[in-house]
mmCIF file of C-alpha atoms in Angstrom:
data_model
loop_
_atom_site.group_PDB
_atom_site.id
_atom_site.type_symbol
_atom_site.label_atom_id
_atom_site.label_comp_id
_atom_site.label_asym_id
_atom_site.label_seq_id
_atom_site.Cartn_x
_atom_site.Cartn_y
_atom_site.Cartn_z
ATOM 1 C CA MET A 39 -1.678 16.814 -8.222
ATOM 2 C CA SER A 40 1.086 16.815 -10.781
ATOM 3 C CA LYS A 41 0.701 14.297 -13.571
ATOM 4 C CA VAL A 42 4.430 14.477 -14.278
ATOM 5 C CA THR A 43 6.573 12.303 -12.012
ATOM 6 C CA ARG A 44 9.887 10.467 -12.303
ATOM 7 C CA ALA A 45 7.800 7.449 -13.350
ATOM 8 C CA THR A 46 5.997 9.216 -16.208
ATOM 9 C CA LYS A 47 9.267 10.803 -17.342
ATOM 10 C CA ALA A 48 10.889 7.339 -17.336
ATOM 11 C CA LEU A 49 8.101 6.104 -19.631
ATOM 12 C CA GLU A 50 8.577 8.953 -22.101
ATOM 13 C CA GLN A 51 12.185 7.944 -22.827
ATOM 14 C CA PRO A 52 11.454 4.511 -24.407
ATOM 15 C CA LYS A 53 8.466 6.102 -26.185
ATOM 16 C CA VAL A 54 5.874 3.550 -25.056
ATOM 17 C CA ALA A 55 2.167 4.331 -25.179
ATOM 18 C CA PHE A 56 0.632 5.078 -21.801
ATOM 19 C CA THR A 57 -2.129 7.206 -20.334
ATOM 20 C CA VAL A 58 -2.237 8.852 -16.916
ATOM 21 C CA HIS A 59 -5.228 8.427 -14.587
ATOM 22 C CA THR A 60 -5.913 10.037 -11.231
ATOM 23 C CA TYR A 61 -8.168 8.859 -8.420
ATOM 24 C CA ASP A 62 -8.920 9.803 -4.826
ATOM 25 C CA TYR A 63 -6.299 7.980 -2.767
ATOM 26 C CA ASP A 64 -7.557 6.732 0.590
ATOM 27 C CA PRO A 65 -4.663 6.566 3.089
ATOM 28 C CA ASP A 66 -6.862 4.549 5.467
ATOM 29 C CA ALA A 67 -7.666 1.779 2.965
ATOM 30 C CA ASP A 68 -6.745 -1.727 4.130
ATOM 31 C CA LYS A 69 -5.510 -2.651 0.666
ATOM 32 C CA VAL A 70 -4.317 0.308 -1.381
ATOM 33 C CA GLY A 71 -4.332 -1.601 -4.703
ATOM 34 C CA LEU A 72 -7.930 -2.740 -4.277
ATOM 35 C CA GLN A 73 -8.960 0.776 -3.309
ATOM 36 C CA ALA A 74 -7.292 2.102 -6.490
ATOM 37 C CA ALA A 75 -9.122 -0.495 -8.618
ATOM 38 C CA GLU A 76 -12.457 0.439 -7.076
ATOM 39 C CA ALA A 77 -11.819 4.190 -7.448
ATOM 40 C CA LEU A 78 -10.845 3.694 -11.114
ATOM 41 C CA GLY A 79 -13.808 1.408 -11.791
ATOM 42 C CA GLU A 80 -11.453 -1.348 -12.958
ATOM 43 C CA GLU A 81 -11.172 -5.071 -12.276
ATOM 44 C CA PRO A 82 -8.560 -5.708 -9.536
ATOM 45 C CA GLN A 83 -6.723 -8.160 -11.837
ATOM 46 C CA ARG A 84 -5.933 -5.245 -14.198
ATOM 47 C CA VAL A 85 -4.707 -2.883 -11.461
ATOM 48 C CA LEU A 86 -1.250 -4.117 -10.530
ATOM 49 C CA LYS A 87 0.526 -3.388 -7.268
ATOM 50 C CA THR A 88 4.251 -2.744 -6.975
ATOM 51 C CA LEU A 89 5.964 -4.347 -4.004
ATOM 52 C CA MET A 90 9.562 -4.042 -2.925
ATOM 53 C CA THR A 91 11.143 -7.248 -1.684
ATOM 54 C CA LEU A 92 14.452 -8.848 -0.842
ATOM 55 C CA VAL A 93 15.492 -12.043 -2.614
ATOM 56 C CA ASP A 94 18.474 -13.650 -0.917
ATOM 57 C CA GLY A 95 19.008 -10.268 0.757
ATOM 58 C CA LYS A 96 19.146 -8.329 -2.537
ATOM 59 C CA PRO A 97 16.440 -5.800 -3.539
ATOM 60 C CA ALA A 98 13.833 -6.807 -6.088
ATOM 61 C CA CYS A 99 10.626 -5.279 -7.368
ATOM 62 C CA VAL A 100 7.572 -7.490 -7.889
ATOM 63 C CA ILE A 101 4.399 -6.586 -9.783
ATOM 64 C CA VAL A 102 1.208 -8.587 -9.175
ATOM 65 C CA PRO A 103 -2.558 -8.051 -9.506
ATOM 66 C CA SER A 104 -3.935 -5.972 -6.630
ATOM 67 C CA ASP A 105 -6.293 -8.756 -5.522
ATOM 68 C CA ARG A 106 -3.558 -11.386 -5.152
ATOM 69 C CA GLU A 107 -0.733 -12.102 -2.716
ATOM 70 C CA VAL A 108 2.869 -12.835 -3.663
ATOM 71 C CA SER A 109 4.182 -16.337 -3.064
ATOM 72 C CA MET A 110 7.629 -15.733 -1.594
ATOM 73 C CA LYS A 111 8.661 -19.214 -2.719
ATOM 74 C CA LYS A 112 7.663 -18.490 -6.349
ATOM 75 C CA LEU A 113 9.307 -15.063 -6.210
ATOM 76 C CA ALA A 114 12.597 -16.530 -4.998
ATOM 77 C CA ALA A 115 12.412 -19.176 -7.744
ATOM 78 C CA ALA A 116 11.805 -16.503 -10.430
ATOM 79 C CA PHE A 117 15.184 -14.986 -9.532
ATOM 80 C CA LYS A 118 16.851 -18.379 -8.967
ATOM 81 C CA GLY A 119 17.109 -17.543 -5.272
ATOM 82 C CA LYS A 120 16.522 -19.486 -2.090
ATOM 83 C CA SER A 121 14.343 -17.095 -0.076
ATOM 84 C CA ALA A 122 12.327 -13.907 -0.403
ATOM 85 C CA GLU A 123 10.761 -11.483 2.043
ATOM 86 C CA MET A 124 9.006 -8.136 1.970
ATOM 87 C CA MET A 125 11.237 -5.082 2.283
ATOM 88 C CA LYS A 126 10.538 -2.835 5.285
ATOM 89 C CA PRO A 127 8.429 0.191 4.196
ATOM 90 C CA ALA A 128 11.090 2.737 5.245
ATOM 91 C CA ASP A 129 13.729 0.833 3.236
ATOM 92 C CA ALA A 130 11.401 0.650 0.226
ATOM 93 C CA GLU A 131 10.828 4.415 0.354
ATOM 94 C CA ARG A 132 14.546 5.128 0.681
ATOM 95 C CA MET A 133 15.457 2.772 -2.167
ATOM 96 C CA THR A 134 12.770 3.881 -4.626
ATOM 97 C CA GLY A 135 12.437 7.555 -3.747
ATOM 98 C CA TYR A 136 8.652 7.089 -3.596
ATOM 99 C CA LYS A 137 6.255 7.011 -0.631
ATOM 100 C CA VAL A 138 4.499 3.733 0.212
ATOM 101 C CA GLY A 139 1.161 3.821 -1.610
ATOM 102 C CA GLY A 140 2.879 5.678 -4.446
ATOM 103 C CA ILE A 141 5.722 3.309 -5.322
ATOM 104 C CA SER A 142 6.048 2.886 -9.067
ATOM 105 C CA PRO A 143 8.241 0.305 -10.774
ATOM 106 C CA PHE A 144 9.310 3.082 -13.174
ATOM 107 C CA GLY A 145 11.829 5.834 -12.379
ATOM 108 C CA GLN A 146 13.066 4.377 -9.101
ATOM 109 C CA MET A 147 16.175 5.945 -7.557
ATOM 110 C CA ARG A 148 18.183 2.869 -8.425
ATOM 111 C CA SER A 149 17.507 0.116 -10.879
ATOM 112 C CA VAL A 150 16.587 -3.238 -9.352
ATOM 113 C CA ARG A 151 15.645 -6.552 -10.874
ATOM 114 C CA THR A 152 11.923 -6.838 -11.470
ATOM 115 C CA ALA A 153 9.416 -9.655 -11.911
ATOM 116 C CA ILE A 154 5.837 -9.408 -13.181
ATOM 117 C CA GLU A 155 3.061 -11.958 -12.641
ATOM 118 C CA ALA A 156 2.549 -14.059 -15.789
ATOM 119 C CA GLU A 157 -1.277 -13.800 -15.510
ATOM 120 C CA ALA A 158 -1.023 -10.022 -16.007
ATOM 121 C CA MET A 159 0.303 -10.568 -19.528
ATOM 122 C CA ALA A 160 -3.127 -11.821 -20.666
ATOM 123 C CA HIS A 161 -4.677 -8.332 -20.361
ATOM 124 C CA GLU A 162 -4.640 -5.824 -23.193
ATOM 125 C CA LEU A 163 -3.975 -2.955 -20.777
ATOM 126 C CA VAL A 164 -3.030 -2.810 -17.095
ATOM 127 C CA PHE A 165 -2.706 -0.034 -14.512
ATOM 128 C CA LEU A 166 0.396 0.559 -12.376
ATOM 129 C CA ASN A 167 1.345 3.245 -9.927
ATOM 130 C CA GLY A 168 2.524 6.394 -11.665
ATOM 131 C CA GLY A 169 4.887 7.596 -8.956
ATOM 132 C CA GLN A 170 2.581 9.217 -6.428
ATOM 133 C CA ARG A 171 -0.458 8.335 -4.381
ATOM 134 C CA GLY A 172 -3.606 8.670 -6.487
ATOM 135 C CA LEU A 173 -1.815 8.471 -9.844
ATOM 136 C CA GLN A 174 -1.857 5.451 -12.149
ATOM 137 C CA VAL A 175 -0.475 4.813 -15.628
ATOM 138 C CA ARG A 176 -2.316 2.523 -18.050
ATOM 139 C CA MET A 177 -0.295 0.619 -20.629
ATOM 140 C CA SER A 178 0.204 -2.797 -22.188
ATOM 141 C CA PRO A 179 1.756 -5.413 -19.889
ATOM 142 C CA GLN A 180 4.170 -6.321 -22.697
ATOM 143 C CA ASP A 181 5.505 -2.754 -22.631
ATOM 144 C CA VAL A 182 5.771 -2.929 -18.829
ATOM 145 C CA ALA A 183 7.909 -6.078 -19.075
ATOM 146 C CA MET A 184 10.034 -4.632 -21.897
ATOM 147 C CA VAL A 185 10.721 -1.252 -20.235
ATOM 148 C CA LEU A 186 11.592 -2.881 -16.896
ATOM 149 C CA LYS A 187 13.441 -5.841 -18.463
ATOM 150 C CA ALA A 188 11.248 -7.847 -16.118
ATOM 151 C CA VAL A 189 11.168 -11.574 -15.585
ATOM 152 C CA VAL A 190 7.679 -12.846 -16.435
ATOM 153 C CA ALA A 191 6.777 -15.732 -14.105
ATOM 154 C CA PRO A 192 4.006 -17.163 -11.936
ATOM 155 C CA LEU A 193 4.405 -15.202 -8.698
ATOM 156 C CA VAL A 194 1.086 -15.273 -6.889
ATOM 157 C CA ALA A 195 0.069 -17.583 -4.087
ATOM 158 C CA SER A 196 -2.587 -20.168 -4.933
ATOM 159 C CA VAL A 197 -6.096 -19.204 -3.891
#
């Protein structure tokens, strides 16, 4: 497995500190983010999942802890929109240039607006997909938000 992807290259440009971590990706896992957290020996709240969505029909990237679900209402509000929905997997792959299970918020084929869950900002370091299945990058959530010019907002559904 190559540890150099479009995502890791995108992180080298702004010169932010990050480390690369590999794990055994399980394509049959019910929840890929939770499987990554378990394989890395990390708390699910620190392993963030990248989801591609549509807000008022326009593409958006959303980053939330792997053990939580996105509130479409909160996501729409974060972008001052009326409605949000998940993007179809084939559309997400075409738009990002990554395979589902390996979608990174960094180095996507085209830049889209991004939102990150506010709770994630409380951690010193978080993990995000590094641009391929079984590859994660670990970095500060503040750097994630800065590099992606992300909106920081409450995005997860209440438990």
